[in-house]
PDB file of C-alpha atoms and ligand atoms in Angstrom:
ATOM      1  CA  MET M   1      21.751  -8.633   2.236  1.00 52.00           C
ATOM      2  CA  PRO M   2      21.074 -11.488   4.704  1.00 56.00           C
ATOM      3  CA  ASP M   3      18.209 -13.699   3.673  1.00 51.00           C
ATOM      4  CA  SER M   4      16.491 -13.156   6.995  1.00 50.00           C
ATOM      5  CA  ILE M   5      15.840  -9.488   6.048  1.00 64.00           C
ATOM      6  CA  ARG M   6      13.897 -10.572   3.044  1.00 78.00           C
ATOM      7  CA  GLU M   7      11.595 -12.942   4.919  1.00 93.00           C
ATOM      8  CA  TRP M   8       7.859 -12.481   4.511  1.00 96.00           C
ATOM      9  CA  GLN M   9       6.450 -10.446   7.344  1.00 97.00           C
ATOM     10  CA  PRO M  10       3.021 -10.985   8.930  1.00 97.00           C
ATOM     11  CA  LEU M  11       0.680  -8.039   8.173  1.00 98.00           C
ATOM     12  CA  CYS M  12      -2.814  -8.862   9.071  1.00 98.00           C
ATOM     13  CA  SER M  13      -5.545 -11.402   8.902  1.00 98.00           C
ATOM     14  CA  SER M  14      -7.239 -11.907   5.507  1.00 98.00           C
ATOM     15  CA  SER M  15     -10.578 -10.879   6.982  1.00 98.00           C
ATOM     16  CA  ASP M  16      -9.091  -7.485   8.007  1.00 98.00           C
ATOM     17  CA  LEU M  17      -9.085  -6.512   4.299  1.00 98.00           C
ATOM     18  CA  GLU M  18     -12.634  -6.200   2.944  1.00 98.00           C
ATOM     19  CA  GLU M  19     -13.083  -5.788  -0.796  1.00 98.00           C
ATOM     20  CA  ALA M  20     -12.537  -2.054  -1.656  1.00 98.00           C
ATOM     21  CA  GLY M  21     -12.807  -1.289   2.060  1.00 98.00           C
ATOM     22  CA  LYS M  22     -10.751   0.396   4.704  1.00 98.00           C
ATOM     23  CA  ALA M  23      -7.014  -0.134   4.540  1.00 98.00           C
ATOM     24  CA  VAL M  24      -4.790  -1.689   7.056  1.00 98.00           C
ATOM     25  CA  LEU M  25      -2.056   0.760   7.838  1.00 98.00           C
ATOM     26  CA  PHE M  26       1.529  -0.421   8.768  1.00 98.00           C
ATOM     27  CA  ASP M  27       4.932   1.160   9.130  1.00 98.00           C
ATOM     28  CA  VAL M  28       8.048   0.160   7.325  1.00 97.00           C
ATOM     29  CA  MET M  29      11.637   1.492   7.345  1.00 97.00           C
ATOM     30  CA  GLU M  30      12.806   3.240   4.161  1.00 97.00           C
ATOM     31  CA  PHE M  31      16.391   4.228   4.099  1.00 91.00           C
ATOM     32  CA  GLY M  32      16.404   4.188   7.957  1.00 89.00           C
ATOM     33  CA  GLN M  33      13.240   6.350   8.308  1.00 95.00           C
ATOM     34  CA  SER M  34       9.851   5.106   9.368  1.00 97.00           C
ATOM     35  CA  VAL M  35       7.235   5.533   6.711  1.00 98.00           C
ATOM     36  CA  GLN M  36       3.561   4.596   6.614  1.00 98.00           C
ATOM     37  CA  ALA M  37       2.179   2.001   4.226  1.00 98.00           C
ATOM     38  CA  PHE M  38      -1.286   0.648   3.552  1.00 98.00           C
ATOM     39  CA  ALA M  39      -2.810  -2.558   2.348  1.00 98.00           C
ATOM     40  CA  ILE M  40      -6.193  -2.799   0.672  1.00 98.00           C
ATOM     41  CA  ARG M  41      -8.115  -5.528  -1.163  1.00 98.00           C
ATOM     42  CA  TYR M  42      -9.259  -5.022  -4.737  1.00 98.00           C
ATOM     43  CA  ASP M  43     -10.783  -7.637  -7.022  1.00 98.00           C
ATOM     44  CA  ASN M  44     -10.170  -9.964  -4.091  1.00 97.00           C
ATOM     45  CA  VAL M  45      -6.388  -9.457  -4.217  1.00 98.00           C
ATOM     46  CA  PRO M  46      -4.570  -7.689  -1.454  1.00 98.00           C
ATOM     47  CA  VAL M  47      -2.153  -4.983  -2.584  1.00 98.00           C
ATOM     48  CA  ALA M  48      -0.006  -2.581  -0.604  1.00 98.00           C
ATOM     49  CA  TYR M  49       1.813   0.749  -1.231  1.00 98.00           C
ATOM     50  CA  VAL M  50       3.723   3.296   0.698  1.00 98.00           C
ATOM     51  CA  ASN M  51       1.239   6.025   1.698  1.00 98.00           C
ATOM     52  CA  ARG M  52       2.981   8.712  -0.344  1.00 98.00           C
ATOM     53  CA  CYS M  53       1.406  10.449  -3.363  1.00 98.00           C
ATOM     54  CA  ALA M  54       3.518  10.461  -6.515  1.00 98.00           C
ATOM     55  CA  HIS M  55       2.614  14.180  -7.058  1.00 98.00           C
ATOM     56  CA  VAL M  56       3.738  15.622  -3.740  1.00 98.00           C
ATOM     57  CA  PRO M  57       5.253  13.249  -1.128  1.00 97.00           C
ATOM     58  CA  THR M  58       2.402  13.350   1.359  1.00 97.00           C
ATOM     59  CA  ALA M  59      -0.103  10.939   2.839  1.00 98.00           C
ATOM     60  CA  MET M  60      -3.152  10.351   0.641  1.00 98.00           C
ATOM     61  CA  ASP M  61      -5.994   9.038   2.723  1.00 97.00           C
ATOM     62  CA  TRP M  62      -8.910  11.414   3.312  1.00 93.00           C
ATOM     63  CA  GLN M  63      -9.606   9.861   6.606  1.00 96.00           C
ATOM     64  CA  GLU M  64      -7.261   7.439   8.323  1.00 97.00           C
ATOM     65  CA  GLY M  65      -7.295   4.305   6.261  1.00 97.00           C
ATOM     66  CA  GLN M  66      -9.690   5.557   3.662  1.00 98.00           C
ATOM     67  CA  PHE M  67      -8.130   5.519   0.234  1.00 98.00           C
ATOM     68  CA  PHE M  68     -10.890   4.609  -2.180  1.00 98.00           C
ATOM     69  CA  ASP M  69     -12.847   7.103  -4.335  1.00 97.00           C
ATOM     70  CA  GLN M  70     -16.587   7.292  -4.065  1.00 96.00           C
ATOM     71  CA  ASP M  71     -17.161   4.585  -6.600  1.00 97.00           C
ATOM     72  CA  ARG M  72     -14.506   2.325  -4.945  1.00 97.00           C
ATOM     73  CA  ARG M  73     -12.680   1.891  -8.221  1.00 98.00           C
ATOM     74  CA  PHE M  74      -9.623   3.923  -7.633  1.00 98.00           C
ATOM     75  CA  ILE M  75      -7.254   5.028  -4.898  1.00 98.00           C
ATOM     76  CA  ILE M  76      -7.692   8.674  -4.657  1.00 98.00           C
ATOM     77  CA  CYS M  77      -5.281  11.230  -3.155  1.00 98.00           C
ATOM     78  CA  SER M  78      -7.180  13.568  -0.924  1.00 97.00           C
ATOM     79  CA  ILE M  79      -4.862  16.523  -1.586  1.00 97.00           C
ATOM     80  CA  HIS M  80      -5.267  17.195  -5.319  1.00 98.00           C
ATOM     81  CA  GLY M  81      -7.306  14.172  -6.414  1.00 97.00           C
ATOM     82  CA  ALA M  82      -4.886  11.957  -8.248  1.00 98.00           C
ATOM     83  CA  LEU M  83      -6.479   8.662  -9.120  1.00 98.00           C
ATOM     84  CA  TYR M  84      -4.462   5.469  -8.945  1.00 98.00           C
ATOM     85  CA  HIS M  85      -5.350   2.022 -10.468  1.00 98.00           C
ATOM     86  CA  PRO M  86      -5.350  -0.168  -7.307  1.00 98.00           C
ATOM     87  CA  PRO M  87      -3.738  -3.323  -8.810  1.00 98.00           C
ATOM     88  CA  SER M  88      -0.813  -1.480 -10.407  1.00 98.00           C
ATOM     89  CA  GLY M  89      -0.491   1.739  -8.386  1.00 98.00           C
ATOM     90  CA  GLU M  90      -0.343   3.702 -11.640  1.00 98.00           C
ATOM     91  CA  CYS M  91      -1.723   7.232 -11.567  1.00 98.00           C
ATOM     92  CA  VAL M  92      -4.356   7.237 -14.286  1.00 98.00           C
ATOM     93  CA  ALA M  93      -5.725  10.759 -13.871  1.00 98.00           C
ATOM     94  CA  GLY M  94      -4.604  13.902 -12.049  1.00 97.00           C
ATOM     95  CA  PRO M  95      -1.447  15.931 -11.736  1.00 97.00           C
ATOM     96  CA  CYS M  96       0.921  12.980 -11.759  1.00 97.00           C
ATOM     97  CA  ALA M  97      -0.615  10.774 -14.495  1.00 97.00           C
ATOM     98  CA  GLY M  98       1.692   8.017 -15.447  1.00 97.00           C
ATOM     99  CA  ALA M  99       3.653   8.049 -12.216  1.00 98.00           C
ATOM    100  CA  ARG M 100       3.356   5.174  -9.697  1.00 98.00           C
ATOM    101  CA  LEU M 101       2.966   4.501  -6.088  1.00 98.00           C
ATOM    102  CA  LEU M 102       5.718   2.583  -4.417  1.00 98.00           C
ATOM    103  CA  ALA M 103       4.465  -1.005  -4.281  1.00 98.00           C
ATOM    104  CA  ILE M 104       5.005  -3.517  -1.521  1.00 98.00           C
ATOM    105  CA  GLU M 105       4.704  -7.222  -2.437  1.00 98.00           C
ATOM    106  CA  LEU M 106       2.049  -9.151  -0.590  1.00 98.00           C
ATOM    107  CA  LYS M 107       0.987 -12.768  -0.352  1.00 97.00           C
ATOM    108  CA  GLU M 108      -1.992 -14.286   1.179  1.00 97.00           C
ATOM    109  CA  GLN M 109      -1.756 -17.748   2.715  1.00 97.00           C
ATOM    110  CA  GLY M 110      -3.807 -19.684   5.293  1.00 97.00           C
ATOM    111  CA  GLY M 111      -5.990 -16.686   6.119  1.00 98.00           C
ATOM    112  CA  GLN M 112      -3.093 -14.376   6.695  1.00 98.00           C
ATOM    113  CA  VAL M 113      -1.537 -11.565   4.659  1.00 98.00           C
ATOM    114  CA  PHE M 114       2.267 -11.134   4.538  1.00 98.00           C
ATOM    115  CA  TRP M 115       4.458  -8.418   3.049  1.00 98.00           C
ATOM    116  CA  ARG M 116       7.920  -8.870   1.626  1.00 97.00           C
ATOM    117  CA  PRO M 117      10.765  -6.600   2.588  1.00 96.00           C
ATOM    118  CA  THR M 118      13.169  -5.289  -0.090  1.00 95.00           C
ATOM    119  CA  GLN M 119      16.509  -3.662   0.106  1.00 93.00           C
ATOM    120  CA  ARG M 120      14.703  -0.412   0.275  1.00 95.00           C
ATOM    121  CA  LEU M 121      11.777  -1.271   2.508  1.00 96.00           C
ATOM    122  CA  GLN M 122      12.580  -3.181   5.724  1.00 95.00           C
ATOM    123  CA  PRO M 123      10.595  -4.131   8.766  1.00 95.00           C
ATOM    124  CA  LEU M 124      10.756  -2.005  11.920  1.00 92.00           C
ATOM    125  CA  PHE M 125      12.910  -3.749  14.541  1.00 76.00           C
TER     126      PHE M 125
HETATM  127  S1  FES Y 201      -0.437  15.469  -3.322  1.00 71.02           S
HETATM  128 FE1  FES Y 201      -1.614  13.830  -4.231  1.00 71.02          FE
HETATM  129  S2  FES Y 201      -2.509  14.725  -5.957  1.00 71.02           S
HETATM  130 FE2  FES Y 201      -1.260  16.268  -5.224  1.00 71.02          FE
END
């Protein structure tokens, strides 16, 4: 794979991600198909996942960009209530306990958040 494909991609401004707040949604290519991903901030660290529940492959937000449960401790799937640990993406309760969301590596630098493509997840061109 050419190195250019692995270059960090600008995602959003740091201030767009409030602690346990609304997600920033973005699209990536997975195996040639566009899929939605989301970034949130938890414990002051930005994390991102493909918006696809590990139980049934469907979007999880209960309103667009809203992924946190009422206590703002877990990512919750709006379909059957699976709870995911925000830093790891591991399902800690619900029908897919032990499974994981597909993570996207982020870095925060100079007030900006960037995501890192992989062989599987690529930028849209
Ligand atoms: S689809 Fe997410 S918990 Fe069932």
